[in-house]
Amino acid sequence: DAKTTQPNSMESNEEEPVHLPCNHSTISGTDYIHWYRQLPSQGPEYVIHGLTSNVNNRMASLAIAEDRKSSTLILHRATLRDAAVYYCILRDVLGDNYGQNFVFGPGTRLSVLP
Amino acid sequence: NAGVTQTPKFQVLKTGQSMTLQCAQDMNHEYMSWYRQDPGMGLRLIHYSVGAGITDQGEVPNGYNVSRSTTEDFPLRLLSAAPSQTSVYFCASSNRQGATEAFFGQGTRLTVV
């Protein structure tokens, strides 16, 4: 299975943009890039996903490199509520049943400073 | 819309006891799964199901059983609890197609003494 690599931790100031990087050099053509986050004492929640083009939603933007070997989750204005562990996950849409599961690494712990 | 509901939220068991963690979803999702999360680590897959009557093992299935008699429910059974099963357990559901989002429950914090 293709793996992702993320920094262990990052810090940001409140109301400033945050760029969370993810490397996935062994990504296959049918892997979607998903981002989830986990707030303290809660289950993971969906943030955004994409295949090739950059994606925007109300929570964040996802910038995908042209060769798809890396991506960046962008929080445009960090708030204290955005302090969480962020997971970058590859999910194969054409894989077998097991391949449709989410493989969670340790993620990036984002701290937001007031 | 309730989403994914897990019960109980907290549980303490003695070594050797058995129990069932409940998971229910109201989104008519085909795909459901159970994960465990140990301190400072990501989630690891225990068992999953791609539809009623179909289950399979994930990364860490030993000591756990599952069944899926309905689309809505996917209970996780601990057969004989061990201290190594102390963890936070999350249930998730999604449509079967890979390009859709998954919904996670709030978790069950289990302590085995």
PDB file of C-alpha atoms in Angstrom:
ATOM      1  CA  ASP A   1       0.000   0.000   0.000  1.00  0.00           C
ATOM      2  CA  ALA A   2       1.185   3.492  -0.771  1.00  0.00           C
ATOM      3  CA  LYS A   3       2.317   5.363   2.345  1.00  0.00           C
ATOM      4  CA  THR A   4       2.267   8.994   3.363  1.00  0.00           C
ATOM      5  CA  THR A   5       4.821  11.020   5.310  1.00  0.00           C
ATOM      6  CA  GLN A   6       3.886  14.046   7.420  1.00  0.00           C
ATOM      7  CA  PRO A   7       5.755  16.184   9.940  1.00  0.00           C
ATOM      8  CA  ASN A   8       5.087  15.146  13.520  1.00  0.00           C
ATOM      9  CA  SER A   9       4.011  18.592  14.649  1.00  0.00           C
ATOM     10  CA  MET A  10       3.492  22.167  13.491  1.00  0.00           C
ATOM     11  CA  GLU A  11       2.625  25.473  15.118  1.00  0.00           C
ATOM     12  CA  SER A  12       0.632  28.368  13.817  1.00  0.00           C
ATOM     13  CA  ASN A  13      -0.589  31.692  15.110  1.00  0.00           C
ATOM     14  CA  GLU A  14      -4.286  32.327  15.290  1.00  0.00           C
ATOM     15  CA  GLU A  15      -5.814  33.937  12.179  1.00  0.00           C
ATOM     16  CA  GLU A  16      -2.776  33.135  10.047  1.00  0.00           C
ATOM     17  CA  PRO A  17      -2.756  30.615   7.169  1.00  0.00           C
ATOM     18  CA  VAL A  18      -1.433  27.131   7.800  1.00  0.00           C
ATOM     19  CA  HIS A  19       0.129  24.849   5.207  1.00  0.00           C
ATOM     20  CA  LEU A  20       0.261  21.186   6.229  1.00  0.00           C
ATOM     21  CA  PRO A  21       2.471  19.124   3.897  1.00  0.00           C
ATOM     22  CA  CYS A  22       2.176  15.468   2.965  1.00  0.00           C
ATOM     23  CA  ASN A  23       4.515  13.370   0.854  1.00  0.00           C
ATOM     24  CA  HIS A  24       3.202  10.334  -1.006  1.00  0.00           C
ATOM     25  CA  SER A  25       5.868   9.477  -3.529  1.00  0.00           C
ATOM     26  CA  THR A  26       4.517   5.962  -4.245  1.00  0.00           C
ATOM     27  CA  ILE A  27       0.968   7.100  -4.986  1.00  0.00           C
ATOM     28  CA  SER A  28      -0.827   5.169  -7.733  1.00  0.00           C
ATOM     29  CA  GLY A  29      -3.044   6.604 -10.424  1.00  0.00           C
ATOM     30  CA  THR A  30      -6.227   5.447  -8.692  1.00  0.00           C
ATOM     31  CA  ASP A  31      -5.382   6.712  -5.206  1.00  0.00           C
ATOM     32  CA  TYR A  32      -7.460   9.570  -3.877  1.00  0.00           C
ATOM     33  CA  ILE A  33      -5.792  11.855  -1.334  1.00  0.00           C
ATOM     34  CA  HIS A  34      -7.926  12.276   1.775  1.00  0.00           C
ATOM     35  CA  TRP A  35      -7.399  14.531   4.763  1.00  0.00           C
ATOM     36  CA  TYR A  36      -9.014  13.937   8.119  1.00  0.00           C
ATOM     37  CA  ARG A  37      -8.517  15.636  11.435  1.00  0.00           C
ATOM     38  CA  GLN A  38      -9.033  14.494  14.981  1.00  0.00           C
ATOM     39  CA  LEU A  39      -9.918  17.005  17.653  1.00  0.00           C
ATOM     40  CA  PRO A  40      -9.067  16.084  21.250  1.00  0.00           C
ATOM     41  CA  SER A  41     -11.225  13.249  22.598  1.00  0.00           C
ATOM     42  CA  GLN A  42     -13.196  12.941  19.362  1.00  0.00           C
ATOM     43  CA  GLY A  43     -13.325  10.644  16.378  1.00  0.00           C
ATOM     44  CA  PRO A  44     -11.646  11.654  13.123  1.00  0.00           C
ATOM     45  CA  GLU A  45     -13.646  13.975  10.894  1.00  0.00           C
ATOM     46  CA  TYR A  46     -13.455  14.462   7.162  1.00  0.00           C
ATOM     47  CA  VAL A  47     -11.731  17.601   5.911  1.00  0.00           C
ATOM     48  CA  ILE A  48     -11.246  17.288   2.156  1.00  0.00           C
ATOM     49  CA  HIS A  49     -10.196  14.909  -0.601  1.00  0.00           C
ATOM     50  CA  GLY A  50      -9.007  15.121  -4.199  1.00  0.00           C
ATOM     51  CA  LEU A  51      -7.470  13.210  -7.086  1.00  0.00           C
ATOM     52  CA  THR A  52      -5.540  15.531  -9.376  1.00  0.00           C
ATOM     53  CA  SER A  53      -6.922  19.056  -9.279  1.00  0.00           C
ATOM     54  CA  ASN A  54      -6.796  21.475  -6.394  1.00  0.00           C
ATOM     55  CA  VAL A  55      -9.937  21.367  -4.285  1.00  0.00           C
ATOM     56  CA  ASN A  56     -11.671  23.909  -2.075  1.00  0.00           C
ATOM     57  CA  ASN A  57     -14.433  23.551   0.471  1.00  0.00           C
ATOM     58  CA  ARG A  58     -15.702  25.516   3.428  1.00  0.00           C
ATOM     59  CA  MET A  59     -13.089  24.026   5.752  1.00  0.00           C
ATOM     60  CA  ALA A  60      -9.896  24.079   3.723  1.00  0.00           C
ATOM     61  CA  SER A  61      -8.123  23.892   0.396  1.00  0.00           C
ATOM     62  CA  LEU A  62      -6.116  20.986  -0.959  1.00  0.00           C
ATOM     63  CA  ALA A  63      -3.225  21.720  -3.275  1.00  0.00           C
ATOM     64  CA  ILE A  64      -1.954  18.685  -5.175  1.00  0.00           C
ATOM     65  CA  ALA A  65       1.425  18.700  -6.901  1.00  0.00           C
ATOM     66  CA  GLU A  66       1.400  18.143 -10.638  1.00  0.00           C
ATOM     67  CA  ASP A  67       3.184  14.791 -10.263  1.00  0.00           C
ATOM     68  CA  ARG A  68       0.828  13.921  -7.349  1.00  0.00           C
ATOM     69  CA  LYS A  69       3.752  12.897  -5.166  1.00  0.00           C
ATOM     70  CA  SER A  70       2.914  15.495  -2.564  1.00  0.00           C
ATOM     71  CA  SER A  71      -0.002  17.591  -1.401  1.00  0.00           C
ATOM     72  CA  THR A  72      -0.665  20.447   1.007  1.00  0.00           C
ATOM     73  CA  LEU A  73      -3.676  21.069   3.167  1.00  0.00           C
ATOM     74  CA  ILE A  74      -4.279  24.793   3.544  1.00  0.00           C
ATOM     75  CA  LEU A  75      -6.247  26.296   6.400  1.00  0.00           C
ATOM     76  CA  HIS A  76      -6.755  29.899   5.322  1.00  0.00           C
ATOM     77  CA  ARG A  77      -7.175  31.418   8.779  1.00  0.00           C
ATOM     78  CA  ALA A  78      -6.327  29.161  11.690  1.00  0.00           C
ATOM     79  CA  THR A  79      -8.525  29.353  14.748  1.00  0.00           C
ATOM     80  CA  LEU A  80      -8.042  27.809  18.165  1.00  0.00           C
ATOM     81  CA  ARG A  81     -10.653  25.219  17.169  1.00  0.00           C
ATOM     82  CA  ASP A  82      -8.364  24.001  14.394  1.00  0.00           C
ATOM     83  CA  ALA A  83      -5.865  22.583  16.913  1.00  0.00           C
ATOM     84  CA  ALA A  84      -5.977  18.866  16.119  1.00  0.00           C
ATOM     85  CA  VAL A  85      -4.066  15.961  14.617  1.00  0.00           C
ATOM     86  CA  TYR A  86      -4.298  16.052  10.824  1.00  0.00           C
ATOM     87  CA  TYR A  87      -4.054  12.830   8.845  1.00  0.00           C
ATOM     88  CA  CYS A  88      -3.161  12.557   5.171  1.00  0.00           C
ATOM     89  CA  ILE A  89      -4.440   9.246   3.790  1.00  0.00           C
ATOM     90  CA  LEU A  90      -4.423   7.562   0.401  1.00  0.00           C
ATOM     91  CA  ARG A  91      -7.474   5.580  -0.578  1.00  0.00           C
ATOM     92  CA  ASP A  92      -7.584   3.399  -3.680  1.00  0.00           C
ATOM     93  CA  VAL A  93     -10.964   3.716  -5.342  1.00  0.00           C
ATOM     94  CA  LEU A  94     -10.409   0.624  -7.442  1.00  0.00           C
ATOM     95  CA  GLY A  95      -8.731  -1.517  -4.835  1.00  0.00           C
ATOM     96  CA  ASP A  96     -10.092  -4.660  -3.311  1.00  0.00           C
ATOM     97  CA  ASN A  97     -12.254  -4.432  -0.252  1.00  0.00           C
ATOM     98  CA  TYR A  98      -9.284  -4.193   2.088  1.00  0.00           C
ATOM     99  CA  GLY A  99      -7.791  -1.482  -0.089  1.00  0.00           C
ATOM    100  CA  GLN A 100     -10.792   0.714   0.552  1.00  0.00           C
ATOM    101  CA  ASN A 101      -9.870   1.028   4.177  1.00  0.00           C
ATOM    102  CA  PHE A 102      -8.183   4.047   5.638  1.00  0.00           C
ATOM    103  CA  VAL A 103      -4.599   3.542   6.782  1.00  0.00           C
ATOM    104  CA  PHE A 104      -3.860   6.095   9.467  1.00  0.00           C
ATOM    105  CA  GLY A 105      -0.301   7.115  10.222  1.00  0.00           C
ATOM    106  CA  PRO A 106       0.621   9.228  13.257  1.00  0.00           C
ATOM    107  CA  GLY A 107      -0.419  12.453  11.460  1.00  0.00           C
ATOM    108  CA  THR A 108       0.644  16.044  12.174  1.00  0.00           C
ATOM    109  CA  ARG A 109      -0.270  17.598  15.498  1.00  0.00           C
ATOM    110  CA  LEU A 110      -1.180  21.227  14.831  1.00  0.00           C
ATOM    111  CA  SER A 111      -0.963  23.707  17.687  1.00  0.00           C
ATOM    112  CA  VAL A 112      -2.594  27.124  17.262  1.00  0.00           C
ATOM    113  CA  LEU A 113      -1.250  29.923  19.392  1.00  0.00           C
ATOM    114  CA  PRO A 114      -3.492  32.822  20.423  1.00  0.00           C
TER     115      PRO A 114
ATOM    116  CA  ASN B   1     -29.371  12.976  11.489  1.00  0.00           C
ATOM    117  CA  ALA B   2     -27.466  10.957  14.088  1.00  0.00           C
ATOM    118  CA  GLY B   3     -24.626   9.702  11.859  1.00  0.00           C
ATOM    119  CA  VAL B   4     -22.572   7.015  13.607  1.00  0.00           C
ATOM    120  CA  THR B   5     -23.510   6.228  17.183  1.00  0.00           C
ATOM    121  CA  GLN B   6     -21.304   4.223  19.514  1.00  0.00           C
ATOM    122  CA  THR B   7     -22.246   2.886  22.918  1.00  0.00           C
ATOM    123  CA  PRO B   8     -21.061   2.859  25.603  1.00  0.00           C
ATOM    124  CA  LYS B   9     -18.753   5.902  25.733  1.00  0.00           C
ATOM    125  CA  PHE B  10     -16.734   4.492  28.626  1.00  0.00           C
ATOM    126  CA  GLN B  11     -16.284   0.952  29.963  1.00  0.00           C
ATOM    127  CA  VAL B  12     -14.116  -0.747  32.550  1.00  0.00           C
ATOM    128  CA  LEU B  13     -13.738  -4.519  32.323  1.00  0.00           C
ATOM    129  CA  LYS B  14     -11.928  -7.095  34.372  1.00  0.00           C
ATOM    130  CA  THR B  15      -9.490  -9.410  32.648  1.00  0.00           C
ATOM    131  CA  GLY B  16     -11.352 -12.355  31.163  1.00  0.00           C
ATOM    132  CA  GLN B  17     -14.733 -10.646  30.903  1.00  0.00           C
ATOM    133  CA  SER B  18     -16.517 -10.364  27.599  1.00  0.00           C
ATOM    134  CA  MET B  19     -18.535  -7.476  26.220  1.00  0.00           C
ATOM    135  CA  THR B  20     -19.973  -6.010  23.050  1.00  0.00           C
ATOM    136  CA  LEU B  21     -19.307  -2.521  21.751  1.00  0.00           C
ATOM    137  CA  GLN B  22     -22.261  -1.249  19.774  1.00  0.00           C
ATOM    138  CA  CYS B  23     -22.126   0.770  16.557  1.00  0.00           C
ATOM    139  CA  ALA B  24     -25.094   1.980  14.546  1.00  0.00           C
ATOM    140  CA  GLN B  25     -25.355   4.249  11.509  1.00  0.00           C
ATOM    141  CA  ASP B  26     -28.436   5.778   9.911  1.00  0.00           C
ATOM    142  CA  MET B  27     -26.968   6.755   6.534  1.00  0.00           C
ATOM    143  CA  ASN B  28     -27.568   3.439   4.759  1.00  0.00           C
ATOM    144  CA  HIS B  29     -23.832   3.002   4.267  1.00  0.00           C
ATOM    145  CA  GLU B  30     -22.608  -0.336   2.970  1.00  0.00           C
ATOM    146  CA  TYR B  31     -19.156  -0.104   4.462  1.00  0.00           C
ATOM    147  CA  MET B  32     -18.484  -0.195   8.213  1.00  0.00           C
ATOM    148  CA  SER B  33     -15.302  -0.730  10.151  1.00  0.00           C
ATOM    149  CA  TRP B  34     -13.792  -0.809  13.628  1.00  0.00           C
ATOM    150  CA  TYR B  35     -10.505   0.806  14.613  1.00  0.00           C
ATOM    151  CA  ARG B  36      -8.547   1.006  17.816  1.00  0.00           C
ATOM    152  CA  GLN B  37      -6.353   3.912  18.818  1.00  0.00           C
ATOM    153  CA  ASP B  38      -3.637   3.564  21.409  1.00  0.00           C
ATOM    154  CA  PRO B  39      -2.067   6.622  23.070  1.00  0.00           C
ATOM    155  CA  GLY B  40      -0.050   8.793  20.683  1.00  0.00           C
ATOM    156  CA  MET B  41      -0.739   6.549  17.716  1.00  0.00           C
ATOM    157  CA  GLY B  42      -2.901   6.557  14.638  1.00  0.00           C
ATOM    158  CA  LEU B  43      -5.912   4.298  14.175  1.00  0.00           C
ATOM    159  CA  ARG B  44      -5.465   0.609  13.382  1.00  0.00           C
ATOM    160  CA  LEU B  45      -8.126  -1.429  11.605  1.00  0.00           C
ATOM    161  CA  ILE B  46      -9.617  -4.360  13.552  1.00  0.00           C
ATOM    162  CA  HIS B  47     -12.456  -5.684  11.359  1.00  0.00           C
ATOM    163  CA  TYR B  48     -14.563  -4.348   8.539  1.00  0.00           C
ATOM    164  CA  SER B  49     -17.717  -5.175   6.607  1.00  0.00           C
ATOM    165  CA  VAL B  50     -18.699  -4.342   3.037  1.00  0.00           C
ATOM    166  CA  GLY B  51     -22.354  -5.175   3.560  1.00  0.00           C
ATOM    167  CA  ALA B  52     -24.823  -7.199   5.606  1.00  0.00           C
ATOM    168  CA  GLY B  53     -23.560 -10.744   6.075  1.00  0.00           C
ATOM    169  CA  ILE B  54     -20.000  -9.961   4.930  1.00  0.00           C
ATOM    170  CA  THR B  55     -17.123  -9.279   7.302  1.00  0.00           C
ATOM    171  CA  ASP B  56     -13.369  -9.576   7.112  1.00  0.00           C
ATOM    172  CA  GLN B  57     -10.287  -9.070   9.240  1.00  0.00           C
ATOM    173  CA  GLY B  58      -8.184  -5.972   9.341  1.00  0.00           C
ATOM    174  CA  GLU B  59      -4.717  -5.358  10.705  1.00  0.00           C
ATOM    175  CA  VAL B  60      -5.286  -6.344  14.370  1.00  0.00           C
ATOM    176  CA  PRO B  61      -8.231  -8.789  14.564  1.00  0.00           C
ATOM    177  CA  ASN B  62      -7.061 -11.144  17.326  1.00  0.00           C
ATOM    178  CA  GLY B  63      -9.320 -11.194  20.371  1.00  0.00           C
ATOM    179  CA  TYR B  64     -12.265  -9.581  18.569  1.00  0.00           C
ATOM    180  CA  ASN B  65     -15.311 -10.884  16.706  1.00  0.00           C
ATOM    181  CA  VAL B  66     -17.808  -9.059  14.524  1.00  0.00           C
ATOM    182  CA  SER B  67     -21.031  -9.794  12.700  1.00  0.00           C
ATOM    183  CA  ARG B  68     -23.230  -7.748  10.377  1.00  0.00           C
ATOM    184  CA  SER B  69     -26.812  -8.931  10.331  1.00  0.00           C
ATOM    185  CA  THR B  70     -28.241  -5.574   9.237  1.00  0.00           C
ATOM    186  CA  THR B  71     -26.952  -2.614   7.234  1.00  0.00           C
ATOM    187  CA  GLU B  72     -27.314  -0.331  10.247  1.00  0.00           C
ATOM    188  CA  ASP B  73     -25.473  -2.241  12.979  1.00  0.00           C
ATOM    189  CA  PHE B  74     -21.928  -3.536  13.326  1.00  0.00           C
ATOM    190  CA  PRO B  75     -21.163  -4.725  16.877  1.00  0.00           C
ATOM    191  CA  LEU B  76     -17.643  -5.566  18.057  1.00  0.00           C
ATOM    192  CA  ARG B  77     -17.282  -8.382  20.599  1.00  0.00           C
ATOM    193  CA  LEU B  78     -14.387  -8.821  22.958  1.00  0.00           C
ATOM    194  CA  LEU B  79     -14.305 -12.520  23.755  1.00  0.00           C
ATOM    195  CA  SER B  80     -12.037 -12.517  26.819  1.00  0.00           C
ATOM    196  CA  ALA B  81     -10.748  -9.056  27.669  1.00  0.00           C
ATOM    197  CA  ALA B  82      -7.022  -8.546  28.237  1.00  0.00           C
ATOM    198  CA  PRO B  83      -5.147  -5.454  29.496  1.00  0.00           C
ATOM    199  CA  SER B  84      -3.595  -5.148  26.014  1.00  0.00           C
ATOM    200  CA  GLN B  85      -7.074  -4.319  24.714  1.00  0.00           C
ATOM    201  CA  THR B  86      -7.197  -1.135  26.753  1.00  0.00           C
ATOM    202  CA  SER B  87      -7.700   1.461  24.041  1.00  0.00           C
ATOM    203  CA  VAL B  88     -10.141   3.859  22.424  1.00  0.00           C
ATOM    204  CA  TYR B  89     -12.338   2.168  19.827  1.00  0.00           C
ATOM    205  CA  PHE B  90     -13.830   3.968  16.848  1.00  0.00           C
ATOM    206  CA  CYS B  91     -16.491   2.767  14.466  1.00  0.00           C
ATOM    207  CA  ALA B  92     -16.726   4.252  10.960  1.00  0.00           C
ATOM    208  CA  SER B  93     -19.079   3.999   8.009  1.00  0.00           C
ATOM    209  CA  SER B  94     -18.984   5.093   4.392  1.00  0.00           C
ATOM    210  CA  ASN B  95     -20.375   4.309   0.997  1.00  0.00           C
ATOM    211  CA  ARG B  96     -18.529   1.477  -0.635  1.00  0.00           C
ATOM    212  CA  GLN B  97     -16.985   3.570  -3.379  1.00  0.00           C
ATOM    213  CA  GLY B  98     -13.530   4.750  -2.402  1.00  0.00           C
ATOM    214  CA  ALA B  99     -13.885   8.414  -3.262  1.00  0.00           C
ATOM    215  CA  THR B 100     -16.372   9.234  -0.541  1.00  0.00           C
ATOM    216  CA  GLU B 101     -15.905  10.461   2.983  1.00  0.00           C
ATOM    217  CA  ALA B 102     -16.070   8.260   6.045  1.00  0.00           C
ATOM    218  CA  PHE B 103     -18.004   9.143   9.155  1.00  0.00           C
ATOM    219  CA  PHE B 104     -16.607   8.214  12.546  1.00  0.00           C
ATOM    220  CA  GLY B 105     -18.324   7.734  15.872  1.00  0.00           C
ATOM    221  CA  GLN B 106     -17.243   9.528  19.033  1.00  0.00           C
ATOM    222  CA  GLY B 107     -15.405   6.494  20.334  1.00  0.00           C
ATOM    223  CA  THR B 108     -15.574   4.069  23.256  1.00  0.00           C
ATOM    224  CA  ARG B 109     -12.837   4.349  25.857  1.00  0.00           C
ATOM    225  CA  LEU B 110     -12.203   0.844  27.206  1.00  0.00           C
ATOM    226  CA  THR B 111     -10.038   0.019  30.197  1.00  0.00           C
ATOM    227  CA  VAL B 112      -9.239  -3.585  31.074  1.00  0.00           C
ATOM    228  CA  VAL B 113      -7.907  -4.110  34.594  1.00  0.00           C
TER     229      VAL B 113
END
